[in-house]
PDB file of C-alpha atoms in Angstrom:
ATOM      1  CA  MET A   1       5.117  -4.110  22.620  1.00  0.00           C
ATOM      2  CA  ASN A   2       1.617  -2.655  22.545  1.00  0.00           C
ATOM      3  CA  VAL A   3       1.159  -1.023  19.120  1.00  0.00           C
ATOM      4  CA  LYS A   4      -1.968   0.938  18.252  1.00  0.00           C
ATOM      5  CA  ILE A   5      -3.118  -0.825  15.121  1.00  0.00           C
ATOM      6  CA  GLU A   6      -6.382  -2.437  13.988  1.00  0.00           C
ATOM      7  CA  ASP A   7      -7.162  -5.517  16.091  1.00  0.00           C
ATOM      8  CA  SER A   8      -7.113  -8.188  13.360  1.00  0.00           C
ATOM      9  CA  TRP A   9      -3.758  -6.962  12.067  1.00  0.00           C
ATOM     10  CA  LYS A  10      -2.467  -6.808  15.625  1.00  0.00           C
ATOM     11  CA  GLN A  11      -3.328 -10.478  16.049  1.00  0.00           C
ATOM     12  CA  HIS A  12      -1.365 -11.459  12.974  1.00  0.00           C
ATOM     13  CA  LEU A  13       1.596  -9.124  13.505  1.00  0.00           C
ATOM     14  CA  GLN A  14       2.067  -9.225  17.289  1.00  0.00           C
ATOM     15  CA  ALA A  15       5.104 -11.495  16.892  1.00  0.00           C
ATOM     16  CA  GLU A  16       6.771  -8.722  14.863  1.00  0.00           C
ATOM     17  CA  PHE A  17       6.002  -6.103  17.503  1.00  0.00           C
ATOM     18  CA  ASP A  18       7.816  -8.254  20.074  1.00  0.00           C
ATOM     19  CA  LYS A  19      11.029  -8.601  18.065  1.00  0.00           C
ATOM     20  CA  PRO A  20      14.147  -6.502  18.767  1.00  0.00           C
ATOM     21  CA  TYR A  21      14.151  -4.927  15.259  1.00  0.00           C
ATOM     22  CA  PHE A  22      10.708  -3.461  15.808  1.00  0.00           C
ATOM     23  CA  GLU A  23      11.728  -1.943  19.125  1.00  0.00           C
ATOM     24  CA  ARG A  24      14.721  -0.335  17.408  1.00  0.00           C
ATOM     25  CA  LEU A  25      12.485   0.846  14.584  1.00  0.00           C
ATOM     26  CA  THR A  26      10.040   2.449  17.019  1.00  0.00           C
ATOM     27  CA  GLN A  27      12.884   4.243  18.796  1.00  0.00           C
ATOM     28  CA  ILE A  28      14.253   5.593  15.506  1.00  0.00           C
ATOM     29  CA  VAL A  29      10.859   6.774  14.318  1.00  0.00           C
ATOM     30  CA  ARG A  30      10.120   8.538  17.587  1.00  0.00           C
ATOM     31  CA  GLN A  31      13.491  10.242  17.454  1.00  0.00           C
ATOM     32  CA  GLU A  32      13.009  11.294  13.834  1.00  0.00           C
ATOM     33  CA  TYR A  33       9.519  12.710  14.420  1.00  0.00           C
ATOM     34  CA  THR A  34      10.824  14.618  17.426  1.00  0.00           C
ATOM     35  CA  THR A  35      13.812  16.199  15.667  1.00  0.00           C
ATOM     36  CA  THR A  36      12.749  16.719  12.021  1.00  0.00           C
ATOM     37  CA  PRO A  37       9.557  17.028   9.984  1.00  0.00           C
ATOM     38  CA  CYS A  38       8.359  13.583   8.925  1.00  0.00           C
ATOM     39  CA  PHE A  39       5.338  12.185   7.134  1.00  0.00           C
ATOM     40  CA  PRO A  40       2.642  10.993   7.396  1.00  0.00           C
ATOM     41  CA  PRO A  41       1.372  12.380  10.720  1.00  0.00           C
ATOM     42  CA  GLY A  42       2.027   9.901  13.512  1.00  0.00           C
ATOM     43  CA  ARG A  43      -1.622   8.961  13.904  1.00  0.00           C
ATOM     44  CA  GLU A  44      -1.748   7.985  10.207  1.00  0.00           C
ATOM     45  CA  ILE A  45       1.380   5.784  10.022  1.00  0.00           C
ATOM     46  CA  PHE A  46      -0.730   2.597  10.176  1.00  0.00           C
ATOM     47  CA  ASN A  47      -3.645   3.915   8.107  1.00  0.00           C
ATOM     48  CA  ALA A  48      -3.338   1.164   5.480  1.00  0.00           C
ATOM     49  CA  PHE A  49      -4.000  -1.418   8.201  1.00  0.00           C
ATOM     50  CA  ASN A  50      -6.499   0.549  10.274  1.00  0.00           C
ATOM     51  CA  LEU A  51      -8.778   1.270   7.301  1.00  0.00           C
ATOM     52  CA  CYS A  52      -8.580  -2.283   5.855  1.00  0.00           C
ATOM     53  CA  PRO A  53      -8.829  -5.087   8.420  1.00  0.00           C
ATOM     54  CA  PHE A  54      -7.028  -8.336   7.699  1.00  0.00           C
ATOM     55  CA  GLU A  55     -10.087 -10.466   6.835  1.00  0.00           C
ATOM     56  CA  GLN A  56     -11.506  -7.706   4.637  1.00  0.00           C
ATOM     57  CA  VAL A  57      -8.504  -7.425   2.320  1.00  0.00           C
ATOM     58  CA  LYS A  58      -9.421  -8.137  -1.350  1.00  0.00           C
ATOM     59  CA  VAL A  59      -6.656  -6.325  -3.262  1.00  0.00           C
ATOM     60  CA  VAL A  60      -3.069  -5.507  -2.267  1.00  0.00           C
ATOM     61  CA  ILE A  61      -1.264  -2.585  -3.921  1.00  0.00           C
ATOM     62  CA  ILE A  62       2.389  -2.119  -2.903  1.00  0.00           C
ATOM     63  CA  GLY A  63       4.147   1.231  -2.974  1.00  0.00           C
ATOM     64  CA  GLN A  64       7.640   2.206  -1.949  1.00  0.00           C
ATOM     65  CA  ASP A  65       7.465   5.004   0.624  1.00  0.00           C
ATOM     66  CA  PRO A  66       5.187   7.945   1.524  1.00  0.00           C
ATOM     67  CA  TYR A  67       5.091  11.217  -0.337  1.00  0.00           C
ATOM     68  CA  HIS A  68       7.650  13.500   1.254  1.00  0.00           C
ATOM     69  CA  GLU A  69       6.179  16.967   0.759  1.00  0.00           C
ATOM     70  CA  PRO A  70       3.944  18.669   3.341  1.00  0.00           C
ATOM     71  CA  GLY A  71       0.264  17.771   3.351  1.00  0.00           C
ATOM     72  CA  GLN A  72       0.484  14.921   0.818  1.00  0.00           C
ATOM     73  CA  ALA A  73       0.886  11.591   2.651  1.00  0.00           C
ATOM     74  CA  GLU A  74      -2.044  10.012   4.474  1.00  0.00           C
ATOM     75  CA  GLY A  75      -0.639   6.593   5.220  1.00  0.00           C
ATOM     76  CA  LEU A  76      -1.900   4.945   1.997  1.00  0.00           C
ATOM     77  CA  CYS A  77       0.335   4.307  -1.017  1.00  0.00           C
ATOM     78  CA  PHE A  78      -0.312   6.556  -4.029  1.00  0.00           C
ATOM     79  CA  SER A  79      -3.028   8.452  -2.113  1.00  0.00           C
ATOM     80  CA  VAL A  80      -3.045  12.138  -1.261  1.00  0.00           C
ATOM     81  CA  LYS A  81      -5.413  14.085   0.984  1.00  0.00           C
ATOM     82  CA  PRO A  82      -8.385  15.939  -0.512  1.00  0.00           C
ATOM     83  CA  GLY A  83      -7.397  19.357  -1.771  1.00  0.00           C
ATOM     84  CA  VAL A  84      -3.803  18.302  -2.544  1.00  0.00           C
ATOM     85  CA  MET A  85      -2.691  18.373  -6.166  1.00  0.00           C
ATOM     86  CA  MET A  86      -2.613  14.837  -7.568  1.00  0.00           C
ATOM     87  CA  PRO A  87       0.913  13.504  -8.249  1.00  0.00           C
ATOM     88  CA  PRO A  88       1.612  12.335 -11.826  1.00  0.00           C
ATOM     89  CA  SER A  89       1.582   8.612 -10.890  1.00  0.00           C
ATOM     90  CA  LEU A  90      -1.868   8.928  -9.345  1.00  0.00           C
ATOM     91  CA  ILE A  91      -3.165  10.817 -12.390  1.00  0.00           C
ATOM     92  CA  ASN A  92      -1.943   7.973 -14.587  1.00  0.00           C
ATOM     93  CA  ILE A  93      -3.700   5.448 -12.354  1.00  0.00           C
ATOM     94  CA  PHE A  94      -6.948   7.315 -12.736  1.00  0.00           C
ATOM     95  CA  LYS A  95      -6.407   7.644 -16.506  1.00  0.00           C
ATOM     96  CA  GLU A  96      -6.085   3.887 -16.784  1.00  0.00           C
ATOM     97  CA  ILE A  97      -9.216   3.374 -14.694  1.00  0.00           C
ATOM     98  CA  GLU A  98     -11.090   5.769 -16.979  1.00  0.00           C
ATOM     99  CA  ALA A  99      -9.902   3.938 -20.104  1.00  0.00           C
ATOM    100  CA  ASP A 100     -10.462   0.498 -18.528  1.00  0.00           C
ATOM    101  CA  LEU A 101     -13.799   0.994 -16.815  1.00  0.00           C
ATOM    102  CA  GLY A 102     -15.178   4.240 -18.195  1.00  0.00           C
ATOM    103  CA  GLN A 103     -15.110   5.958 -14.817  1.00  0.00           C
ATOM    104  CA  PRO A 104     -14.304   9.684 -14.967  1.00  0.00           C
ATOM    105  CA  MET A 105     -11.359  11.239 -13.134  1.00  0.00           C
ATOM    106  CA  PRO A 106     -12.336  11.788  -9.483  1.00  0.00           C
ATOM    107  CA  LYS A 107     -12.343  15.224  -7.843  1.00  0.00           C
ATOM    108  CA  ASP A 108      -9.527  14.435  -5.448  1.00  0.00           C
ATOM    109  CA  GLY A 109      -6.712  11.921  -4.982  1.00  0.00           C
ATOM    110  CA  SER A 110      -7.692  10.417  -1.665  1.00  0.00           C
ATOM    111  CA  LEU A 111      -7.915   6.589  -1.856  1.00  0.00           C
ATOM    112  CA  VAL A 112      -9.533   6.153   1.544  1.00  0.00           C
ATOM    113  CA  ARG A 113     -12.650   4.975  -0.319  1.00  0.00           C
ATOM    114  CA  TRP A 114     -10.609   2.137  -1.848  1.00  0.00           C
ATOM    115  CA  ALA A 115      -9.143   1.170   1.504  1.00  0.00           C
ATOM    116  CA  LYS A 116     -12.589   0.933   3.073  1.00  0.00           C
ATOM    117  CA  GLN A 117     -13.632  -1.469   0.306  1.00  0.00           C
ATOM    118  CA  GLY A 118     -10.769  -3.893   0.974  1.00  0.00           C
ATOM    119  CA  VAL A 119      -7.804  -2.446  -0.911  1.00  0.00           C
ATOM    120  CA  LEU A 120      -4.669  -2.641   1.198  1.00  0.00           C
ATOM    121  CA  LEU A 121      -2.608   0.346   0.052  1.00  0.00           C
ATOM    122  CA  LEU A 122       0.670  -0.669   1.601  1.00  0.00           C
ATOM    123  CA  ASN A 123       3.917   1.255   1.313  1.00  0.00           C
ATOM    124  CA  ALA A 124       6.944  -0.921   2.011  1.00  0.00           C
ATOM    125  CA  THR A 125       8.287   1.917   4.171  1.00  0.00           C
ATOM    126  CA  LEU A 126       5.711   3.664   6.308  1.00  0.00           C
ATOM    127  CA  THR A 127       7.461   6.909   7.190  1.00  0.00           C
ATOM    128  CA  VAL A 128       9.758   9.437   5.514  1.00  0.00           C
ATOM    129  CA  ARG A 129      11.646  12.673   6.284  1.00  0.00           C
ATOM    130  CA  ALA A 130      10.325  15.801   4.670  1.00  0.00           C
ATOM    131  CA  HIS A 131      11.837  16.422   1.215  1.00  0.00           C
ATOM    132  CA  GLN A 132      13.942  13.209   1.374  1.00  0.00           C
ATOM    133  CA  ALA A 133      12.550  10.306  -0.566  1.00  0.00           C
ATOM    134  CA  ASN A 134      13.480   6.841   0.812  1.00  0.00           C
ATOM    135  CA  SER A 135      15.086   8.415   3.895  1.00  0.00           C
ATOM    136  CA  HIS A 136      13.574   5.794   6.163  1.00  0.00           C
ATOM    137  CA  SER A 137      13.914   2.853   3.817  1.00  0.00           C
ATOM    138  CA  THR A 138      16.680   1.147   5.781  1.00  0.00           C
ATOM    139  CA  ILE A 139      15.455   1.489   9.370  1.00  0.00           C
ATOM    140  CA  GLY A 140      13.384  -1.705   9.523  1.00  0.00           C
ATOM    141  CA  TRP A 141       9.998  -0.925   8.014  1.00  0.00           C
ATOM    142  CA  GLN A 142      10.467  -3.319   5.124  1.00  0.00           C
ATOM    143  CA  THR A 143      10.979  -6.240   7.486  1.00  0.00           C
ATOM    144  CA  PHE A 144       7.645  -5.382   9.078  1.00  0.00           C
ATOM    145  CA  THR A 145       5.694  -4.804   5.882  1.00  0.00           C
ATOM    146  CA  ASP A 146       7.135  -7.980   4.360  1.00  0.00           C
ATOM    147  CA  ALA A 147       5.724  -9.800   7.411  1.00  0.00           C
ATOM    148  CA  ALA A 148       2.327  -8.293   6.679  1.00  0.00           C
ATOM    149  CA  ILE A 149       2.457  -9.530   3.097  1.00  0.00           C
ATOM    150  CA  GLN A 150       3.619 -12.944   4.297  1.00  0.00           C
ATOM    151  CA  ALA A 151       0.736 -13.104   6.767  1.00  0.00           C
ATOM    152  CA  LEU A 152      -1.770 -12.515   3.967  1.00  0.00           C
ATOM    153  CA  ALA A 153       0.044 -15.044   1.783  1.00  0.00           C
ATOM    154  CA  THR A 154      -0.197 -17.637   4.533  1.00  0.00           C
ATOM    155  CA  HIS A 155      -3.697 -17.101   5.825  1.00  0.00           C
ATOM    156  CA  ARG A 156      -5.680 -15.662   2.911  1.00  0.00           C
ATOM    157  CA  GLU A 157      -6.398 -16.666  -0.682  1.00  0.00           C
ATOM    158  CA  HIS A 158      -8.232 -15.321  -3.718  1.00  0.00           C
ATOM    159  CA  LEU A 159      -6.553 -11.958  -3.271  1.00  0.00           C
ATOM    160  CA  VAL A 160      -5.445  -9.715  -6.117  1.00  0.00           C
ATOM    161  CA  TYR A 161      -1.889  -8.390  -5.840  1.00  0.00           C
ATOM    162  CA  MET A 162      -1.097  -5.380  -8.022  1.00  0.00           C
ATOM    163  CA  LEU A 163       2.669  -5.104  -8.412  1.00  0.00           C
ATOM    164  CA  TRP A 164       3.674  -1.984 -10.313  1.00  0.00           C
ATOM    165  CA  GLY A 165       7.313  -1.411 -11.076  1.00  0.00           C
ATOM    166  CA  GLY A 166      10.453  -3.320 -10.214  1.00  0.00           C
ATOM    167  CA  PHE A 167      10.346  -2.666  -6.476  1.00  0.00           C
ATOM    168  CA  ALA A 168       6.786  -3.961  -6.020  1.00  0.00           C
ATOM    169  CA  ARG A 169       7.449  -6.890  -8.335  1.00  0.00           C
ATOM    170  CA  SER A 170      10.338  -7.954  -6.126  1.00  0.00           C
ATOM    171  CA  LYS A 171       7.709  -8.987  -3.540  1.00  0.00           C
ATOM    172  CA  ALA A 172       6.113 -11.518  -5.848  1.00  0.00           C
ATOM    173  CA  TYR A 173       8.181 -14.434  -4.486  1.00  0.00           C
ATOM    174  CA  MET A 174       6.014 -14.439  -1.340  1.00  0.00           C
ATOM    175  CA  ILE A 175       2.729 -14.943  -3.225  1.00  0.00           C
ATOM    176  CA  ASP A 176       1.217 -18.273  -4.295  1.00  0.00           C
ATOM    177  CA  ARG A 177      -0.003 -17.638  -7.825  1.00  0.00           C
ATOM    178  CA  GLN A 178      -2.106 -20.795  -7.699  1.00  0.00           C
ATOM    179  CA  LYS A 179      -4.258 -19.318  -4.943  1.00  0.00           C
ATOM    180  CA  ASN A 180      -4.194 -15.622  -5.890  1.00  0.00           C
ATOM    181  CA  LEU A 181      -4.094 -13.333  -8.927  1.00  0.00           C
ATOM    182  CA  VAL A 182      -0.830 -11.444  -9.402  1.00  0.00           C
ATOM    183  CA  LEU A 183      -1.014  -8.514 -11.826  1.00  0.00           C
ATOM    184  CA  GLU A 184       2.352  -7.014 -12.793  1.00  0.00           C
ATOM    185  CA  SER A 185       3.255  -4.010 -14.923  1.00  0.00           C
ATOM    186  CA  VAL A 186       5.579  -1.063 -15.104  1.00  0.00           C
ATOM    187  CA  HIS A 187       5.172   1.701 -12.566  1.00  0.00           C
ATOM    188  CA  PRO A 188       2.499   4.351 -13.328  1.00  0.00           C
ATOM    189  CA  SER A 189       5.035   7.202 -13.004  1.00  0.00           C
ATOM    190  CA  PRO A 190       5.361   9.187 -16.272  1.00  0.00           C
ATOM    191  CA  LEU A 191       8.953   7.997 -16.752  1.00  0.00           C
ATOM    192  CA  SER A 192       7.838   4.361 -16.833  1.00  0.00           C
ATOM    193  CA  ALA A 193       4.276   4.622 -18.045  1.00  0.00           C
ATOM    194  CA  ASN A 194       5.135   6.636 -21.149  1.00  0.00           C
ATOM    195  CA  ARG A 195       7.566   3.933 -22.278  1.00  0.00           C
ATOM    196  CA  GLY A 196       4.678   1.514 -22.558  1.00  0.00           C
ATOM    197  CA  GLY A 197       3.176  -1.182 -20.415  1.00  0.00           C
ATOM    198  CA  TRP A 198       1.066   0.841 -18.060  1.00  0.00           C
ATOM    199  CA  PHE A 199      -1.758   2.178 -20.179  1.00  0.00           C
ATOM    200  CA  GLY A 200      -3.936  -0.631 -21.394  1.00  0.00           C
ATOM    201  CA  ASN A 201      -2.923  -3.122 -18.696  1.00  0.00           C
ATOM    202  CA  HIS A 202      -6.578  -3.443 -17.640  1.00  0.00           C
ATOM    203  CA  HIS A 203      -5.576  -4.279 -14.094  1.00  0.00           C
ATOM    204  CA  PHE A 204      -8.732  -2.832 -12.588  1.00  0.00           C
ATOM    205  CA  SER A 205     -11.229  -4.719 -14.724  1.00  0.00           C
ATOM    206  CA  ARG A 206      -9.128  -7.881 -14.429  1.00  0.00           C
ATOM    207  CA  ALA A 207      -9.078  -7.570 -10.642  1.00  0.00           C
ATOM    208  CA  ASN A 208     -12.836  -7.152 -10.452  1.00  0.00           C
ATOM    209  CA  ALA A 209     -13.446 -10.062 -12.814  1.00  0.00           C
ATOM    210  CA  TYR A 210     -11.265 -12.320 -10.617  1.00  0.00           C
ATOM    211  CA  LEU A 211     -12.998 -11.213  -7.430  1.00  0.00           C
ATOM    212  CA  GLN A 212     -16.412 -11.863  -8.917  1.00  0.00           C
ATOM    213  CA  GLU A 213     -15.324 -15.279 -10.210  1.00  0.00           C
ATOM    214  CA  ASN A 214     -14.545 -16.163  -6.620  1.00  0.00           C
ATOM    215  CA  GLY A 215     -17.790 -14.841  -5.183  1.00  0.00           C
ATOM    216  CA  ILE A 216     -16.257 -11.635  -3.847  1.00  0.00           C
ATOM    217  CA  ALA A 217     -17.809  -8.191  -4.349  1.00  0.00           C
ATOM    218  CA  PRO A 218     -15.810  -6.077  -6.869  1.00  0.00           C
ATOM    219  CA  ILE A 219     -14.128  -2.782  -6.035  1.00  0.00           C
ATOM    220  CA  VAL A 220     -15.735   0.502  -7.076  1.00  0.00           C
ATOM    221  CA  TRP A 221     -12.575   2.046  -8.410  1.00  0.00           C
TER     222      TRP A 221
END
């Protein structure tokens, strides 16, 4: 199957595109987008890959599924388009960055600037029905995104994996901790963050320190 995705990722994931599950997945997504409002817009489904080529990945952040209200999702986990009110989890991310690195809260919640620096902002599920969280979580996306994580684990090293919350942490088994840095904490959502474990985790400074130790340019968070 010919999938419109960034060339380096296409090279590493072509085997997935040729499998029966991905053909079924594509059929379901096309049907869903034809019959009901879904997010993100079709051209942005693979934004995480298109904005962050395989060999340029420095940091991997794993989310669950896209925001499900109109105008929010832009194909990057935790990110919302400029002009959209920041969700609470994203506000808590920026609060931790401010406390950790002294950087003030940005004017908008778009994380495209992170993606272009090498932060793979990967949702495990890449599409969702409007107003229905996790509505596409069982149609095959997670097989595909697990393959993407596995490709990085196999062919890249000295990456930083930020695993926030139980769902993201369940992906840790694929990562070689001897060759990469794995940072784990509770999820930045208010329900989790306010119980403790999010604020003060210093993930952003720790990530940059690790990158620099390995001769890699840090991220401007």
